[in-house]
Amino acid sequence: MTDHEDEILEAAKERFFARKDPSLRMEKLIISGLHRIRPDIVEREFKPVSEATSFAQLIAESERAARRLRSMGVFQSVDVLRDEGSDPTLSRVKVVVEEYKAFTAKAGSFVGTEEGTFMASGEYRSPFGGLERIEGSVNYGTKHKLSFAAAYKQPRLLDRALQLEWCAYNA
């Protein structure tokens, strides 16, 4: 870096850190990477970010919101980027997500001392655009002929961390 660039950088640092915690609010939330998940799911988690009034609050609430999104089990990755807004007291927050695959399946077989078994299972994530999952499995054995299980899971009910699970099975 040249001396002139160093001076510009130092002047910018002084202006930015002139106050201990500069005033900063979220101007706009930009969400990218959604395919099946409804945007309101992400927007709901970032509501506390929109209420932040300082740089430290904006950073802390952004990280908390990203952690909550990661814990939902529908996103493979969540990145939060912050950019300058239309004036120095505003910031644009960009959330870049990568959703897990919509459908996963597994199949296998094993042989025990008295029985051979074939099993298959599948999971469909976010079929209705929310956090829900539909899971199913089938087992077929040489002695215990056929069993199945199906489940509908909703990990967040009424905007709270309440779980709803509906299961049906035949053993």
XYZ file of N, CA, C and O in Angstrom:
684
model
N 0.833 -1.184 0.000
C 0.000 0.000 0.000
C 0.880 1.251 0.000
O 1.913 1.286 0.652
N 0.390 2.245 -0.693
C 1.137 3.508 -0.722
C 0.835 4.289 0.550
O -0.107 3.986 1.290
N 1.643 5.332 0.790
C 1.420 6.180 1.968
C 0.052 6.849 1.909
O -0.626 6.991 2.926
N -0.353 7.266 0.711
C -1.647 7.930 0.545
C -2.792 6.964 0.890
O -3.749 7.341 1.570
N -2.682 5.694 0.435
C -3.711 4.700 0.749
C -3.747 4.416 2.239
O -4.824 4.229 2.818
N -2.570 4.377 2.886
C -2.520 4.181 4.339
C -3.233 5.315 5.062
O -3.966 5.085 6.035
N -3.022 6.546 4.606
C -3.677 7.707 5.226
C -5.196 7.623 5.081
O -5.931 7.909 6.028
N -5.654 7.225 3.892
C -7.099 7.103 3.654
C -7.684 6.030 4.563
O -8.735 6.216 5.187
N -7.002 4.889 4.686
C -7.465 3.800 5.544
C -7.523 4.235 7.006
O -8.493 3.967 7.709
N -6.488 4.923 7.463
C -6.474 5.398 8.853
C -7.585 6.399 9.113
O -8.235 6.364 10.161
N -7.822 7.291 8.170
C -8.895 8.278 8.332
C -10.253 7.581 8.399
O -11.115 7.950 9.206
N -10.443 6.555 7.557
C -11.703 5.806 7.574
C -11.880 5.090 8.908
O -12.976 5.075 9.474
N -10.801 4.493 9.423
C -10.871 3.802 10.714
C -11.233 4.789 11.822
O -12.049 4.478 12.696
N -10.626 5.963 11.807
C -10.913 6.960 12.838
C -12.372 7.389 12.799
O -13.015 7.522 13.834
N -12.906 7.611 11.583
C -14.314 8.009 11.468
C -15.229 6.891 11.957
O -16.209 7.129 12.648
N -14.904 5.657 11.586
C -15.755 4.532 11.934
C -15.726 4.246 13.431
O -16.743 3.977 14.050
N -14.556 4.298 14.025
C -14.413 3.968 15.436
C -14.389 5.208 16.338
O -13.971 5.125 17.478
N -14.872 6.341 15.827
C -14.888 7.568 16.621
C -15.749 7.388 17.867
O -15.425 7.887 18.933
N -16.833 6.659 17.726
C -17.674 6.346 18.878
C -17.434 4.886 19.235
O -17.081 4.076 18.387
N -17.648 4.528 20.488
C -17.411 3.150 20.912
C -18.313 2.169 20.156
O -17.881 1.112 19.748
N -19.557 2.496 20.011
C -20.493 1.614 19.329
C -21.325 2.461 18.372
O -22.371 2.976 18.742
N -20.858 2.596 17.130
C -21.555 3.474 16.190
C -22.998 3.030 15.950
O -23.301 1.846 15.972
N -23.849 4.012 15.742
C -25.248 3.744 15.443
C -25.341 3.091 14.062
O -24.737 3.553 13.106
N -26.082 1.997 14.009
C -26.222 1.288 12.742
C -27.517 0.491 12.785
O -27.804 -0.186 13.758
N -28.312 0.612 11.736
C -29.568 -0.125 11.628
C -29.592 -0.892 10.310
O -28.911 -0.529 9.367
N -30.415 -1.926 10.274
C -30.554 -2.694 9.042
C -31.508 -1.953 8.104
O -32.647 -1.676 8.450
N -31.024 -1.652 6.920
C -31.843 -0.968 5.923
C -32.678 -1.973 5.135
O -33.846 -1.738 4.850
N -32.049 -3.095 4.788
C -32.723 -4.062 3.931
C -32.169 -5.460 4.199
O -30.986 -5.628 4.429
N -33.048 -6.453 4.152
C -32.646 -7.854 4.268
C -32.763 -8.477 2.882
O -33.834 -8.445 2.266
N -31.674 -9.020 2.402
C -31.641 -9.666 1.085
C -31.383 -11.150 1.323
O -30.415 -11.514 1.976
N -32.265 -11.985 0.791
C -32.148 -13.433 0.993
C -31.915 -14.094 -0.353
O -32.656 -13.840 -1.304
N -30.891 -14.934 -0.429
C -30.664 -15.673 -1.673
C -30.398 -17.140 -1.365
O -29.939 -17.490 -0.285
N -30.715 -17.984 -2.326
C -30.468 -19.414 -2.187
C -31.697 -20.222 -1.809
O -31.617 -21.438 -1.691
N -32.837 -19.567 -1.615
C -34.051 -20.300 -1.266
C -34.672 -20.910 -2.522
O -34.788 -20.247 -3.546
N -35.068 -22.181 -2.407
C -35.743 -22.849 -3.511
C -37.097 -23.379 -3.067
O -38.095 -23.156 -3.727
N -37.118 -24.084 -1.945
C -38.364 -24.644 -1.419
C -38.846 -23.910 -0.178
O -40.041 -23.806 0.059
N -37.939 -23.451 0.634
C -38.290 -22.810 1.910
C -38.881 -21.422 1.643
O -38.355 -20.652 0.838
N -39.963 -21.114 2.329
C -40.597 -19.797 2.195
C -39.703 -18.709 2.803
O -39.102 -18.917 3.865
N -39.622 -17.535 2.170
C -38.791 -16.441 2.703
C -39.183 -15.994 4.107
O -38.338 -15.559 4.879
N -40.477 -16.108 4.476
C -40.904 -15.639 5.796
C -40.234 -16.417 6.929
O -40.105 -15.909 8.044
N -39.762 -17.648 6.653
C -39.048 -18.430 7.676
C -37.751 -17.706 8.052
O -37.428 -17.529 9.221
N -37.010 -17.251 7.037
C -35.745 -16.542 7.268
C -36.025 -15.147 7.839
O -35.360 -14.714 8.782
N -37.013 -14.461 7.282
C -37.347 -13.110 7.747
C -37.717 -13.111 9.228
O -37.330 -12.211 9.968
N -38.456 -14.117 9.668
C -38.868 -14.213 11.084
C -37.645 -14.300 11.995
O -37.590 -13.662 13.043
N -36.645 -15.083 11.591
C -35.445 -15.234 12.422
C -34.600 -13.962 12.434
O -33.844 -13.735 13.382
N -34.704 -13.138 11.394
C -33.915 -11.907 11.329
C -34.663 -10.680 11.841
O -34.152 -9.571 11.759
N -35.855 -10.857 12.394
C -36.598 -9.721 12.960
C -35.802 -8.995 14.044
O -35.746 -7.769 14.042
N -35.134 -9.704 14.991
C -34.333 -8.989 15.990
C -33.196 -8.157 15.366
O -32.799 -7.143 15.925
N -32.708 -8.574 14.219
C -31.653 -7.807 13.537
C -32.223 -6.471 13.072
O -31.563 -5.437 13.168
N -33.461 -6.490 12.591
C -34.081 -5.240 12.124
C -34.340 -4.272 13.271
O -34.500 -3.072 13.054
N -34.364 -4.772 14.498
C -34.597 -3.925 15.664
C -33.303 -3.428 16.309
O -33.336 -2.632 17.235
N -32.158 -3.924 15.825
C -30.861 -3.497 16.377
C -30.616 -2.032 16.047
O -30.998 -1.543 14.981
N -29.957 -1.319 16.977
C -29.702 0.111 16.766
C -28.218 0.460 16.776
O -27.861 1.611 16.592
N -27.357 -0.535 17.011
C -25.926 -0.250 17.039
C -25.177 -1.323 16.255
O -25.710 -2.393 15.958
N -23.938 -1.023 15.929
C -23.088 -1.944 15.190
C -22.955 -3.274 15.936
O -23.152 -4.340 15.361
N -22.674 -3.213 17.229
C -22.492 -4.430 18.026
C -23.771 -5.261 18.076
O -23.735 -6.484 17.941
N -24.916 -4.607 18.252
C -26.191 -5.323 18.273
C -26.472 -5.972 16.923
O -26.932 -7.114 16.864
N -26.219 -5.257 15.846
C -26.471 -5.781 14.507
C -25.642 -7.041 14.252
O -26.160 -8.049 13.763
N -24.368 -6.988 14.633
C -23.486 -8.151 14.448
C -23.955 -9.319 15.321
O -24.093 -10.452 14.848
N -24.219 -9.051 16.594
C -24.622 -10.112 17.532
C -25.947 -10.747 17.113
O -26.075 -11.980 17.093
N -26.928 -9.942 16.776
C -28.240 -10.477 16.375
C -28.151 -11.220 15.046
O -28.839 -12.226 14.846
N -27.303 -10.757 14.132
C -27.104 -11.466 12.853
C -26.543 -12.859 13.098
O -26.986 -13.843 12.488
N -25.574 -12.952 13.987
C -24.970 -14.257 14.285
C -25.965 -15.180 14.993
O -26.012 -16.371 14.716
N -26.765 -14.622 15.904
C -27.789 -15.441 16.577
C -28.816 -15.964 15.572
O -29.221 -17.125 15.625
N -29.245 -15.093 14.660
C -30.227 -15.498 13.647
C -29.648 -16.592 12.747
O -30.333 -17.568 12.430
N -28.389 -16.461 12.360
C -27.740 -17.474 11.516
C -27.655 -18.803 12.268
O -27.915 -19.870 11.691
N -27.339 -18.762 13.556
C -27.284 -19.989 14.364
C -28.651 -20.668 14.443
O -28.767 -21.889 14.335
N -29.699 -19.850 14.620
C -31.054 -20.416 14.679
C -31.411 -21.076 13.341
O -31.988 -22.163 13.327
N -31.061 -20.433 12.239
C -31.346 -21.021 10.927
C -30.593 -22.339 10.733
O -31.145 -23.315 10.231
N -29.322 -22.370 11.141
C -28.529 -23.601 11.005
C -29.123 -24.740 11.829
O -29.067 -25.893 11.438
N -29.692 -24.412 12.984
C -30.214 -25.457 13.875
C -31.548 -26.026 13.402
O -32.014 -27.015 13.957
N -32.156 -25.451 12.401
C -33.466 -25.911 11.932
C -33.400 -27.215 11.144
O -34.416 -27.865 10.941
N -32.226 -27.575 10.661
C -32.085 -28.838 9.948
C -32.509 -28.823 8.493
O -32.640 -29.878 7.884
N -32.754 -27.649 7.925
C -33.134 -27.581 6.511
C -32.075 -26.885 5.653
O -32.151 -26.940 4.431
N -31.113 -26.246 6.304
C -30.076 -25.531 5.564
C -28.726 -26.219 5.745
O -28.301 -26.489 6.861
N -28.070 -26.467 4.632
C -26.732 -27.056 4.665
C -25.723 -26.002 5.096
O -24.774 -26.286 5.812
N -25.931 -24.762 4.628
C -25.054 -23.670 5.054
C -25.852 -22.374 5.134
O -26.835 -22.188 4.416
N -25.402 -21.493 6.013
C -26.004 -20.171 6.191
C -24.857 -19.183 6.358
O -24.043 -19.326 7.263
N -24.787 -18.203 5.471
C -23.774 -17.156 5.570
C -24.469 -15.807 5.636
O -25.449 -15.569 4.931
N -23.957 -14.933 6.488
C -24.518 -13.591 6.631
C -23.443 -12.588 6.228
O -22.334 -12.605 6.762
N -23.794 -11.745 5.276
C -22.882 -10.707 4.794
C -23.507 -9.352 5.079
O -24.718 -9.183 4.955
N -22.682 -8.400 5.455
C -23.169 -7.053 5.721
C -22.491 -6.094 4.763
O -21.298 -6.203 4.516
N -23.273 -5.157 4.236
C -22.762 -4.190 3.263
C -23.269 -2.802 3.636
O -24.242 -2.671 4.382
N -22.622 -1.790 3.096
C -23.039 -0.420 3.380
C -24.438 -0.175 2.847
O -24.822 -0.679 1.800
N -25.176 0.646 3.568
C -26.515 1.028 3.137
C -26.469 2.340 2.380
O -25.412 2.799 1.938
N -27.620 2.967 2.249
C -27.713 4.219 1.506
C -27.100 5.394 2.268
O -26.822 6.434 1.673
N -26.891 5.243 3.566
C -26.136 6.243 4.336
C -25.321 5.512 5.405
O -25.534 4.337 5.649
N -24.383 6.198 6.053
C -23.463 5.521 6.984
C -24.111 4.855 8.203
O -23.493 4.019 8.841
N -25.356 5.220 8.525
C -26.007 4.613 9.692
C -26.879 3.412 9.308
O -27.548 2.849 10.155
N -26.859 3.040 8.028
C -27.679 1.920 7.553
C -26.804 0.829 6.950
O -25.753 1.100 6.382
N -27.272 -0.397 7.084
C -26.535 -1.545 6.558
C -27.500 -2.485 5.849
O -28.608 -2.717 6.323
N -27.066 -3.015 4.717
C -27.828 -4.070 4.057
C -27.283 -5.399 4.564
O -26.068 -5.595 4.624
N -28.174 -6.295 4.927
C -27.785 -7.611 5.426
C -28.216 -8.635 4.380
O -29.388 -8.697 4.008
N -27.246 -9.393 3.885
C -27.537 -10.422 2.882
C -27.356 -11.786 3.522
O -26.316 -12.071 4.104
N -28.379 -12.609 3.413
C -28.346 -13.967 3.944
C -28.276 -14.916 2.751
O -29.158 -14.906 1.895
N -27.216 -15.695 2.697
C -27.026 -16.660 1.621
C -27.168 -18.050 2.235
O -26.389 -18.418 3.113
N -28.184 -18.785 1.774
C -28.430 -20.118 2.322
C -28.283 -21.167 1.231
O -28.444 -20.878 0.049
N -27.972 -22.361 1.664
C -27.983 -23.517 0.777
C -28.842 -24.572 1.462
O -28.541 -25.003 2.579
N -29.926 -24.945 0.805
C -30.846 -25.916 1.382
C -30.308 -27.333 1.182
O -29.618 -27.607 0.215
N -30.649 -28.194 2.131
C -30.366 -29.610 1.934
C -31.200 -30.111 0.762
O -32.208 -29.506 0.403
N -30.815 -31.231 0.202
C -31.599 -31.840 -0.866
C -33.006 -32.115 -0.355
O -33.204 -32.443 0.815
N -33.972 -32.007 -1.265
C -35.367 -32.212 -0.873
C -35.628 -33.645 -0.456
O -36.358 -33.900 0.502
N -35.039 -34.587 -1.143
C -35.337 -35.988 -0.868
C -34.047 -36.757 -0.666
O -33.098 -36.621 -1.431
N -34.010 -37.558 0.379
C -32.888 -38.466 0.596
C -33.453 -39.862 0.807
O -34.549 -40.023 1.355
N -32.725 -40.845 0.346
C -33.162 -42.230 0.487
C -31.966 -43.096 0.853
O -30.836 -42.807 0.466
N -32.249 -44.151 1.590
C -31.236 -45.129 1.984
C -31.835 -46.514 1.825
O -33.031 -46.705 2.037
N -30.999 -47.456 1.469
C -31.446 -48.844 1.380
C -30.291 -49.732 1.795
O -29.121 -49.370 1.634
N -30.625 -50.879 2.329
C -29.572 -51.795 2.735
C -30.147 -53.129 3.147
O -31.361 -53.323 3.218
N -29.270 -54.049 3.384
C -29.693 -55.359 3.862
C -28.659 -55.853 4.855
O -27.506 -55.418 4.849
N -29.100 -56.749 5.708
C -28.166 -57.369 6.635
C -28.665 -58.763 6.971
O -29.841 -59.066 6.843
N -27.751 -59.584 7.384
C -28.071 -60.971 7.730
C -27.625 -61.203 9.162
O -26.473 -60.944 9.524
N -28.556 -61.660 9.958
C -28.243 -61.996 11.339
C -28.083 -63.511 11.463
O -27.978 -64.219 10.462
N -28.095 -64.002 12.677
C -27.918 -65.444 12.882
C -29.131 -66.232 12.414
O -28.997 -67.372 11.999
N -30.309 -65.634 12.478
C -31.509 -66.378 12.109
C -32.351 -65.713 11.040
O -33.314 -66.305 10.564
N -32.039 -64.482 10.671
C -32.923 -63.788 9.745
C -32.140 -62.834 8.850
O -31.182 -62.202 9.275
N -32.571 -62.728 7.613
C -32.053 -61.724 6.697
C -33.093 -60.630 6.551
O -34.298 -60.898 6.558
N -32.664 -59.409 6.445
C -33.601 -58.280 6.380
C -33.162 -57.298 5.310
O -31.977 -56.997 5.163
N -34.143 -56.774 4.598
C -33.932 -55.671 3.662
C -34.648 -54.471 4.247
O -35.774 -54.580 4.741
N -34.007 -53.306 4.204
C -34.650 -52.098 4.722
C -34.419 -50.939 3.763
O -33.383 -50.864 3.086
N -35.399 -50.064 3.701
C -35.307 -48.853 2.877
C -35.974 -47.723 3.648
O -36.959 -47.930 4.362
N -35.416 -46.526 3.534
C -36.018 -45.374 4.210
C -35.823 -44.140 3.345
O -34.922 -44.083 2.499
N -36.685 -43.193 3.556
C -36.598 -41.943 2.812
C -37.081 -40.781 3.650
O -37.806 -40.964 4.642
N -36.660 -39.607 3.251
C -37.053 -38.386 3.960
C -37.291 -37.304 2.922
O -36.497 -37.118 2.004
N -38.406 -36.599 3.054
C -38.747 -35.488 2.160
C -38.779 -34.229 3.013
O -39.618 -34.090 3.908
N -37.834 -33.330 2.777
C -37.732 -32.103 3.575
C -38.523 -30.973 2.926
O -38.462 -30.774 1.720
N -39.224 -30.249 3.726
C -39.937 -29.031 3.321
C -40.885 -29.226 2.146
O -40.859 -28.450 1.202
N -41.747 -30.231 2.187
C -42.659 -30.425 1.054
C -43.669 -29.285 0.890
O -44.185 -29.067 -0.199
N -43.938 -28.544 1.968
C -44.918 -27.463 1.912
C -44.270 -26.087 2.074
O -44.951 -25.105 2.339
N -42.934 -26.021 1.969
C -42.231 -24.745 2.031
C -41.848 -24.288 3.419
O -41.301 -23.198 3.586
N -42.119 -25.090 4.417
C -41.768 -24.733 5.793
C -40.630 -25.606 6.292
O -39.763 -26.023 5.530
N -40.661 -25.919 7.559
C -39.601 -26.708 8.178
C -39.990 -28.171 8.338
O -39.252 -28.958 8.900
N -41.167 -28.540 7.831
C -41.688 -29.887 8.034
C -40.876 -30.940 7.276
O -40.173 -30.641 6.321
N -41.002 -32.173 7.776
C -40.353 -33.321 7.128
C -41.318 -34.492 7.137
O -42.041 -34.709 8.106
N -41.275 -35.241 6.062
C -42.028 -36.483 5.983
C -41.002 -37.597 5.860
O -40.123 -37.539 5.001
N -41.105 -38.576 6.745
C -40.147 -39.680 6.756
C -40.897 -40.999 6.633
O -42.039 -41.112 7.087
N -40.254 -41.961 6.033
C -40.867 -43.272 5.915
C -39.804 -44.356 5.845
O -38.676 -44.104 5.421
N -40.164 -45.552 6.290
C -39.233 -46.676 6.201
C -40.018 -47.974 6.049
O -41.164 -48.084 6.493
N -39.367 -48.929 5.393
C -39.942 -50.240 5.178
C -38.868 -51.270 5.504
O -37.710 -51.114 5.110
N -39.238 -52.322 6.232
C -38.340 -53.437 6.526
C -39.024 -54.720 6.077
O -40.213 -54.927 6.362
N -38.272 -55.558 5.399
C -38.799 -56.851 4.973
C -37.801 -57.917 5.377
O -36.639 -57.867 4.996
N -38.253 -58.841 6.189
C -37.363 -59.884 6.683
C -37.849 -61.268 6.308
O -39.012 -61.462 5.935
N -36.963 -62.224 6.417
C -37.333 -63.595 6.064
C -38.266 -64.219 7.092
O -39.075 -65.071 6.753
N -38.187 -63.810 8.353
C -39.107 -64.337 9.369
C -40.196 -63.322 9.703
O -41.368 -63.627 9.686
N -39.786 -62.139 10.066
C -40.731 -61.063 10.359
C -40.976 -60.381 9.028
O -40.177 -59.577 8.573
N -42.061 -60.724 8.373
C -42.229 -60.431 6.955
C -42.153 -58.948 6.582
O -41.357 -58.561 5.764
N -42.990 -58.111 7.146
C -43.060 -56.732 6.668
C -43.393 -55.785 7.816
O -44.288 -56.057 8.615
N -42.668 -54.697 7.879
C -43.018 -53.631 8.823
C -42.756 -52.301 8.131
O -41.940 -52.204 7.220
N -43.472 -51.294 8.547
C -43.287 -49.960 7.966
C -43.490 -48.907 9.045
O -44.096 -49.167 10.081
N -42.985 -47.744 8.740
C -43.187 -46.588 9.622
C -43.268 -45.340 8.757
O -42.602 -45.243 7.724
N -44.092 -44.416 9.160
C -44.206 -43.131 8.474
C -44.349 -42.060 9.544
O -44.943 -42.287 10.602
N -43.786 -40.906 9.270
C -43.854 -39.817 10.255
C -43.930 -38.470 9.556
O -43.344 -38.266 8.486
N -44.677 -37.571 10.151
C -44.717 -36.164 9.744
C -44.164 -35.389 10.935
O -44.641 -35.546 12.060
N -43.155 -34.545 10.693
C -42.523 -33.801 11.781
C -42.528 -32.309 11.465
O -42.152 -31.901 10.374
N -42.957 -31.541 12.427
C -42.962 -30.079 12.325
C -42.181 -29.558 13.530
O -42.677 -29.585 14.653
N -40.919 -29.098 13.322
C -40.083 -28.720 14.468
C -40.390 -27.353 15.065
O -39.900 -27.023 16.127
N -41.191 -26.555 14.402
C -41.504 -25.226 14.940
C -42.984 -24.977 14.738
O -43.453 -24.875 13.619
N -43.699 -24.896 15.839
C -45.142 -24.761 15.793
C -45.543 -23.458 16.462
O -45.037 -23.125 17.539
N -46.430 -22.723 15.833
C -46.930 -21.449 16.365
C -45.788 -20.471 16.659
O -45.795 -19.781 17.681
N -44.799 -20.429 15.773
C -43.626 -19.550 15.911
C -42.874 -19.763 17.216
O -42.267 -18.851 17.757
N -42.928 -20.945 17.735
C -42.199 -21.296 18.950
C -41.441 -22.594 18.710
O -41.682 -23.297 17.752
N -40.545 -22.904 19.595
C -39.762 -24.133 19.473
C -40.568 -25.329 19.980
O -40.110 -26.126 20.780
N -41.809 -25.431 19.537
C -42.669 -26.558 19.875
C -42.637 -27.540 18.713
O -42.691 -27.134 17.558
N -42.565 -28.819 19.016
C -42.515 -29.835 17.985
C -43.841 -30.564 17.879
O -44.457 -30.883 18.890
N -44.228 -30.846 16.645
C -45.367 -31.688 16.392
C -44.879 -32.887 15.601
O -44.180 -32.733 14.603
N -45.197 -34.086 16.096
C -44.808 -35.300 15.401
C -46.017 -36.196 15.318
O -46.692 -36.430 16.311
N -46.276 -36.671 14.111
C -47.346 -37.628 13.903
C -46.711 -38.859 13.291
O -46.026 -38.763 12.270
N -46.892 -40.009 13.915
C -46.247 -41.248 13.455
C -47.292 -42.343 13.289
O -48.254 -42.423 14.045
N -47.033 -43.198 12.307
C -47.841 -44.394 12.112
C -46.876 -45.525 11.803
O -45.875 -45.320 11.096
N -47.127 -46.685 12.367
C -46.227 -47.794 12.111
C -46.949 -49.123 12.231
O -48.007 -49.235 12.860
N -46.377 -50.097 11.625
C -46.862 -51.474 11.693
C -45.656 -52.321 12.032
O -44.664 -52.298 11.320
N -45.708 -53.049 13.101
C -44.551 -53.846 13.499
C -44.839 -55.328 13.410
O -45.934 -55.772 13.427
